[in-house]
PDB file of C-alpha atoms in Angstrom:
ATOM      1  CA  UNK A1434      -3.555 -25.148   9.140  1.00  0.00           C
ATOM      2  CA  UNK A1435      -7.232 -25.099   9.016  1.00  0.00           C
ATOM      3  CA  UNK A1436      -8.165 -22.752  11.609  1.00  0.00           C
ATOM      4  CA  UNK A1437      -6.941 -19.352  11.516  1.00  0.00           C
ATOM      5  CA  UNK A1438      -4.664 -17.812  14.925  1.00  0.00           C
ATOM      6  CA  UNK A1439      -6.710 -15.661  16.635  1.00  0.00           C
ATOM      7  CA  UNK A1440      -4.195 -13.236  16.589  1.00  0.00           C
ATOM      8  CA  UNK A1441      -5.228 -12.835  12.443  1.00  0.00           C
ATOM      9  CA  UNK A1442      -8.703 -13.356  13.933  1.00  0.00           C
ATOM     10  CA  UNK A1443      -8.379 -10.211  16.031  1.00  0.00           C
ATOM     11  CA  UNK A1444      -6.980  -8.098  12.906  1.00  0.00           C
ATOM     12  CA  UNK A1445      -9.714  -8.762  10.680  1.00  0.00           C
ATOM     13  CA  UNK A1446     -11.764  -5.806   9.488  1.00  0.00           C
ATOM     14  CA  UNK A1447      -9.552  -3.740  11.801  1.00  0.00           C
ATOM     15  CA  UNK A1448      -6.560  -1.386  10.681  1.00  0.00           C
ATOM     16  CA  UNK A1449      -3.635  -3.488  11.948  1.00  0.00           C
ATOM     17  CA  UNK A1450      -0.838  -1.336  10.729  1.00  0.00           C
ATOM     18  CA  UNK A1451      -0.176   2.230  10.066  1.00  0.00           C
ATOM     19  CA  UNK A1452       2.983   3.975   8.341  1.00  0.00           C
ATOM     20  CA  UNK A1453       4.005   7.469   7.431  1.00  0.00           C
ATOM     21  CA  UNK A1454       7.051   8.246   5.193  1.00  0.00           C
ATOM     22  CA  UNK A1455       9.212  11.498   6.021  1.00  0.00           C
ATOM     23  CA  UNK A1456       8.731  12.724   2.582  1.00  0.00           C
ATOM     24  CA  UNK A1457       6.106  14.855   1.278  1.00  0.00           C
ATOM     25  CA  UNK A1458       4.820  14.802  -1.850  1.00  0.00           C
ATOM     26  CA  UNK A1459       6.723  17.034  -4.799  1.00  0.00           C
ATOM     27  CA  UNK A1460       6.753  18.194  -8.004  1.00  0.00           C
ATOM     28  CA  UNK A1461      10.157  16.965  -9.157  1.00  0.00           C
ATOM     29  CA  UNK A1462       9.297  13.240  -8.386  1.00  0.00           C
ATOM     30  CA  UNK A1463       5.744  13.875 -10.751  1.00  0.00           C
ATOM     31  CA  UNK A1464       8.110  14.891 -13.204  1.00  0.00           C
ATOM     32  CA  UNK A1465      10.701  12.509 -13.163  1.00  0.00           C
ATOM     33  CA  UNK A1466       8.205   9.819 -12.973  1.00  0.00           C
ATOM     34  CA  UNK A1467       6.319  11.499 -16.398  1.00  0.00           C
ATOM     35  CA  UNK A1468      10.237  11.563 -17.811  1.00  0.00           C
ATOM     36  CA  UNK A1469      10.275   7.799 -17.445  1.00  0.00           C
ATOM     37  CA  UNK A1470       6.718   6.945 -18.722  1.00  0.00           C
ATOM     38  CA  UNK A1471       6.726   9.412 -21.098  1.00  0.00           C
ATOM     39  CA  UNK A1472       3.047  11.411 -19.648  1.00  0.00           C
ATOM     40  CA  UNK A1473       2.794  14.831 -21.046  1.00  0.00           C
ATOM     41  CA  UNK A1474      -0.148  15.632 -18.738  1.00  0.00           C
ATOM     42  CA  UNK A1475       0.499  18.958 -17.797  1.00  0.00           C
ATOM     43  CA  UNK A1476      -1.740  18.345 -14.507  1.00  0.00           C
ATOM     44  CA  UNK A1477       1.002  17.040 -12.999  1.00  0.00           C
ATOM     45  CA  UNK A1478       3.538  19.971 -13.728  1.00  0.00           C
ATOM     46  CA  UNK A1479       3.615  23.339 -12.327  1.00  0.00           C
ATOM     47  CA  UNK A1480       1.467  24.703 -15.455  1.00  0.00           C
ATOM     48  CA  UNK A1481      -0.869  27.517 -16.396  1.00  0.00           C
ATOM     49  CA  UNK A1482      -2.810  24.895 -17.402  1.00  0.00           C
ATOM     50  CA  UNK A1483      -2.124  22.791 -13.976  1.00  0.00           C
ATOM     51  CA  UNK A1484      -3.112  26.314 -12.117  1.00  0.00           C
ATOM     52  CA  UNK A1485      -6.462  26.836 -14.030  1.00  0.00           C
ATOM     53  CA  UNK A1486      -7.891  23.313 -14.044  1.00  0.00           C
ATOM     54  CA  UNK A1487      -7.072  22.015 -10.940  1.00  0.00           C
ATOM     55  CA  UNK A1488      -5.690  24.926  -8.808  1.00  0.00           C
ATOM     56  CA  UNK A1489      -2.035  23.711  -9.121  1.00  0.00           C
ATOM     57  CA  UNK A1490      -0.197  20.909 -10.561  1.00  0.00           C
ATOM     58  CA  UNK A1491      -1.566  17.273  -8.913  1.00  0.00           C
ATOM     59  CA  UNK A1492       0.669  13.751  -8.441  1.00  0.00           C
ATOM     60  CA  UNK A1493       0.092  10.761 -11.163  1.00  0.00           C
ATOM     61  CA  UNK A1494      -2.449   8.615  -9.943  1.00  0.00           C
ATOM     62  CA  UNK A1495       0.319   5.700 -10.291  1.00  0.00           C
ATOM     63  CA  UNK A1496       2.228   7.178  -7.323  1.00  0.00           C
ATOM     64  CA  UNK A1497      -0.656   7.025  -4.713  1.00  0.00           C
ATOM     65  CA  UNK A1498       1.609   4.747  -2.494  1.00  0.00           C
ATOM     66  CA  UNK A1499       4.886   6.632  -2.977  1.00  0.00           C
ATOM     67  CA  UNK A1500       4.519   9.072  -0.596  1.00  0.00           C
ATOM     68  CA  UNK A1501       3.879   6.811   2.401  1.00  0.00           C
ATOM     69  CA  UNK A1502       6.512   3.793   1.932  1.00  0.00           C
ATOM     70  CA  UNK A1503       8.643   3.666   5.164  1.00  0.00           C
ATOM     71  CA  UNK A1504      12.341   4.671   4.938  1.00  0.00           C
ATOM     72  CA  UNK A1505      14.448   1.905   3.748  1.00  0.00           C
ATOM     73  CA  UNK A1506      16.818   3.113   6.577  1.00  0.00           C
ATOM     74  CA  UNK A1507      17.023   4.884  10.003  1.00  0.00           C
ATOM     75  CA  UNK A1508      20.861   5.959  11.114  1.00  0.00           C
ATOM     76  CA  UNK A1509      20.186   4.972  14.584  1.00  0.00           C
ATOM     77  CA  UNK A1510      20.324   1.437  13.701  1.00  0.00           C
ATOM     78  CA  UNK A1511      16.489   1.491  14.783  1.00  0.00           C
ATOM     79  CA  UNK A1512      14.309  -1.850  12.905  1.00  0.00           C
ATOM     80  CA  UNK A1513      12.172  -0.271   9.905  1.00  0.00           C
ATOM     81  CA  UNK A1514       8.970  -1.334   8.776  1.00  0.00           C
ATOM     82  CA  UNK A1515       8.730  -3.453   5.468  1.00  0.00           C
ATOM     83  CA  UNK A1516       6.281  -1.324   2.651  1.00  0.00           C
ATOM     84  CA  UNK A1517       3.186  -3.191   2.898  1.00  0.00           C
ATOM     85  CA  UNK A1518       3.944  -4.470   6.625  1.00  0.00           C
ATOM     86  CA  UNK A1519       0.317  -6.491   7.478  1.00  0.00           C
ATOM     87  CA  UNK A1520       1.346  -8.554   4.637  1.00  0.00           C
ATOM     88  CA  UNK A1521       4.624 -10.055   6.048  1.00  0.00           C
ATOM     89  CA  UNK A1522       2.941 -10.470   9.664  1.00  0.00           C
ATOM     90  CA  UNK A1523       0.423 -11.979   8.170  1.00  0.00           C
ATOM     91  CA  UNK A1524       2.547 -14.546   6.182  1.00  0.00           C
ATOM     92  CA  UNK A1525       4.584 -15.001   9.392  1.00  0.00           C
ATOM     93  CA  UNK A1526       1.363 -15.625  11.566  1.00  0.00           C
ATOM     94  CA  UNK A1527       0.448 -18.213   9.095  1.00  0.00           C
ATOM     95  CA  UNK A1528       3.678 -19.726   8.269  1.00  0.00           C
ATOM     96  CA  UNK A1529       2.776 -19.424   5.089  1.00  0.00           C
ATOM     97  CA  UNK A1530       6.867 -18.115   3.590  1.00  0.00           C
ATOM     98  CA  UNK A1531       5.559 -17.602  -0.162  1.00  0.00           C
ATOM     99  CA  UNK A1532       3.006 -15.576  -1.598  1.00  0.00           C
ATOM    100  CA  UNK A1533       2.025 -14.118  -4.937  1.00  0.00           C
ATOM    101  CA  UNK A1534      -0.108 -11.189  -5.712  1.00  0.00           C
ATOM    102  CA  UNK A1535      -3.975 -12.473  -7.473  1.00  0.00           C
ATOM    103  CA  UNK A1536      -5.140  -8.765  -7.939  1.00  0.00           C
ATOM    104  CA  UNK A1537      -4.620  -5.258  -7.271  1.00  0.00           C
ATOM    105  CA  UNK A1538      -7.361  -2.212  -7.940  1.00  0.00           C
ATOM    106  CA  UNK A1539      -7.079   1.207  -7.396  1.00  0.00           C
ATOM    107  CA  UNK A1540      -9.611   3.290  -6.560  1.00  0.00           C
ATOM    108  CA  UNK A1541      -8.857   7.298  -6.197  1.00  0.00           C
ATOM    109  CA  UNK A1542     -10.805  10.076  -4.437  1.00  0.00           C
ATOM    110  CA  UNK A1543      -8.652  13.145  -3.806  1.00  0.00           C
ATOM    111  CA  UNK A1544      -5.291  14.472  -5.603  1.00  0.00           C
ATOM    112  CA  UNK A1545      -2.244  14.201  -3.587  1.00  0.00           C
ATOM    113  CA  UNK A1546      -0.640  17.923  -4.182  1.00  0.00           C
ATOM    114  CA  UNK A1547       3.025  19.211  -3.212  1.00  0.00           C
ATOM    115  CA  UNK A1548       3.642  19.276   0.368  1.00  0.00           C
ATOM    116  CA  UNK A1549       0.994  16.680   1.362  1.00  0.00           C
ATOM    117  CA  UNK A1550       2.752  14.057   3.806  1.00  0.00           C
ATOM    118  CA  UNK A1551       0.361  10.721   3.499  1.00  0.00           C
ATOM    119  CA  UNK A1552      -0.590   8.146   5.951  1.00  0.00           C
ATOM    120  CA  UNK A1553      -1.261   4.592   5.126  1.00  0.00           C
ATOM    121  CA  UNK A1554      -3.482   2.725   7.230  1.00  0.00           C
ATOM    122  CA  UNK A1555      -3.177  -1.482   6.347  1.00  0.00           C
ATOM    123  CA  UNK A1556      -6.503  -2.995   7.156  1.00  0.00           C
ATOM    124  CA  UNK A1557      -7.331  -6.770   6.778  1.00  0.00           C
ATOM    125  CA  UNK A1558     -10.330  -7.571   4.566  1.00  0.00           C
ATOM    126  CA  UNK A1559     -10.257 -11.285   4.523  1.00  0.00           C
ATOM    127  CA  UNK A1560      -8.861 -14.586   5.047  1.00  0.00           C
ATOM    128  CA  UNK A1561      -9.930 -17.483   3.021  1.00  0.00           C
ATOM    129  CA  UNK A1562      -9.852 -21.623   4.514  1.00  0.00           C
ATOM    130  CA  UNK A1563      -7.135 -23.304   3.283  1.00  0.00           C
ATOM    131  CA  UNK A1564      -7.227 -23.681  -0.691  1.00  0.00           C
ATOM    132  CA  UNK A1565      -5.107 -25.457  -2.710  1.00  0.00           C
ATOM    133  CA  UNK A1566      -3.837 -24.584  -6.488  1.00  0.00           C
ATOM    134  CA  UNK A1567      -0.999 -25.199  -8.746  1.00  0.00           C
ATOM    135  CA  UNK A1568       1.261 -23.061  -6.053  1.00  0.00           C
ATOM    136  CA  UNK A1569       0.428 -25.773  -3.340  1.00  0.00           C
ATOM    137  CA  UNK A1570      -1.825 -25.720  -0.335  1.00  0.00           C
ATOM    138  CA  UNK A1571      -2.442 -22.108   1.317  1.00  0.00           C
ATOM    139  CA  UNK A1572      -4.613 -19.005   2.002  1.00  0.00           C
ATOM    140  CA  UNK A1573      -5.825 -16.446  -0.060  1.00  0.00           C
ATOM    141  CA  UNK A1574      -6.249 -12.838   1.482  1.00  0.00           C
ATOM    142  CA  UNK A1575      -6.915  -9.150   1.003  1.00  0.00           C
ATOM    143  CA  UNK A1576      -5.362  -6.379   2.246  1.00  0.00           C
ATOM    144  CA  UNK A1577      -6.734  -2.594   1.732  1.00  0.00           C
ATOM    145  CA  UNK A1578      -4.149   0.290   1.900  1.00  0.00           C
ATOM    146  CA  UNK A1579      -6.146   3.611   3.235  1.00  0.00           C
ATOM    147  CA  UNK A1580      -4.336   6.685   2.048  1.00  0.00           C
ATOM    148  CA  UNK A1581      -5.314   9.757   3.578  1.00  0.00           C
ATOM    149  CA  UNK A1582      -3.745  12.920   3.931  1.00  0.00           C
ATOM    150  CA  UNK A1583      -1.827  13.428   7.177  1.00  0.00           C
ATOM    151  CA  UNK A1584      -2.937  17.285   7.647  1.00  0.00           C
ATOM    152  CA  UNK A1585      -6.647  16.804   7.325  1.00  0.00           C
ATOM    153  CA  UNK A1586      -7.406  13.081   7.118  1.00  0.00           C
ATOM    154  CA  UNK A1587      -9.236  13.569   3.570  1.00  0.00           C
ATOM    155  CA  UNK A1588      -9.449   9.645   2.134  1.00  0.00           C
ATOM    156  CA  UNK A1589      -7.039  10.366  -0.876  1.00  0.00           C
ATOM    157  CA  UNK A1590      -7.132   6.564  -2.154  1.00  0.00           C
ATOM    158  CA  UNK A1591      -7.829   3.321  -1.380  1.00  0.00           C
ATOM    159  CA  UNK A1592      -5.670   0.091  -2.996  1.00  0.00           C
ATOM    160  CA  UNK A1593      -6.645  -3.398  -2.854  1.00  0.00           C
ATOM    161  CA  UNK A1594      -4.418  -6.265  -3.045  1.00  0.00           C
ATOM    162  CA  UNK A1595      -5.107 -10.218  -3.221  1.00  0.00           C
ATOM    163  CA  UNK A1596      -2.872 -12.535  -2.294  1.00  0.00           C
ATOM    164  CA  UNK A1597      -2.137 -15.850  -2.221  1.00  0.00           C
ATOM    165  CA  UNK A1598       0.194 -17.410   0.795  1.00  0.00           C
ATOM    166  CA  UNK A1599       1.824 -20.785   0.280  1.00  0.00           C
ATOM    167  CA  UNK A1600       4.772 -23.220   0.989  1.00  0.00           C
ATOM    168  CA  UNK A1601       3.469 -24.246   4.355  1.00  0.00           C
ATOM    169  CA  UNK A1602       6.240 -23.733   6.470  1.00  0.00           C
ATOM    170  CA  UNK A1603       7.596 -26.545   8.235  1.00  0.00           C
ATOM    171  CA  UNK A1604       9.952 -25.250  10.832  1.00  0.00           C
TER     172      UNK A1604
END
């Protein structure tokens, strides 16, 4: 387990995978997603206020990767993609079956408005040597989710998510 595949070598730094969901961003999911945290912000409604501050109502900053998860679902019968895909290939490449997330940060640079569609480009920071813990022996990694608008490629967020990939498997 020591050294790393060079097919993880070769994704390193690199954009490995990139998904697209067939749903745009809209104002009824802001709201129903204020309805069940209970935000009042009237940014994200379609508000005088909304209109005069910020040209329109905006999305919550919490939904930055809702509007570019894969569909769960194609009637075709045709394989999906998993949400955050480079993670699962990356566990599978390593045959490393568990993994838990260490930390996640979110770092926003444009609104997401109604009608954007939103690409997310998976790009593989780092892999750590082999580390052991409580969990067991395994690998710690990052992943960085690019989200950019699909009309204009404007950088709309970036998230960054550590993991750690154990339970060696066997098999």
């Amino acid at each position: 387990m020591a050294a790393l595949p060079q097919e993880v070598e070769a994704w390193l730094g690199h954009v490995v995978v990139t998904q697209t969901s067939g749903a745009a961003a809209e104002v009824g999911a802001f709201r129903l997603f204020c309805a069940a945290v209970e935000d009042a912000n009237p940014l994200y409604r379609d508000s005088k206020e909304a209109h005069d501050v910020a040209g329109g109502p905006i999305c919550p900053p919490a939904l930055l990767s809702a509007w570019s998860r894969p569909d769960p679902w194609e009637p075709d019968g045709r394989p999906v993609s998993r949400a955050l895909e480079l993670h699962f290939r990356l566990k599978e490449a390593l045959g490393l079956p568990k993994a838990v997330v260490t930390r996640s940060e979110t770092e926003l640079h444009a609104p997401i408005r109604p009608g954007d569609r939103v690409i997310a480009q998976q790009r593989l920071d780092a892999v750590s040597p082999v580390a052991e813990n409580r969990l067991g022996q395994g690998r710690y990694w990052t992943i960085s989710v690019l989200y950019r608008r699909a009309c204009d490629d404007v950088l709309l967020g970036i998230e960054t998510l550590g993991f750690f990939g154990y339970g060696r498997d066997e098999g």
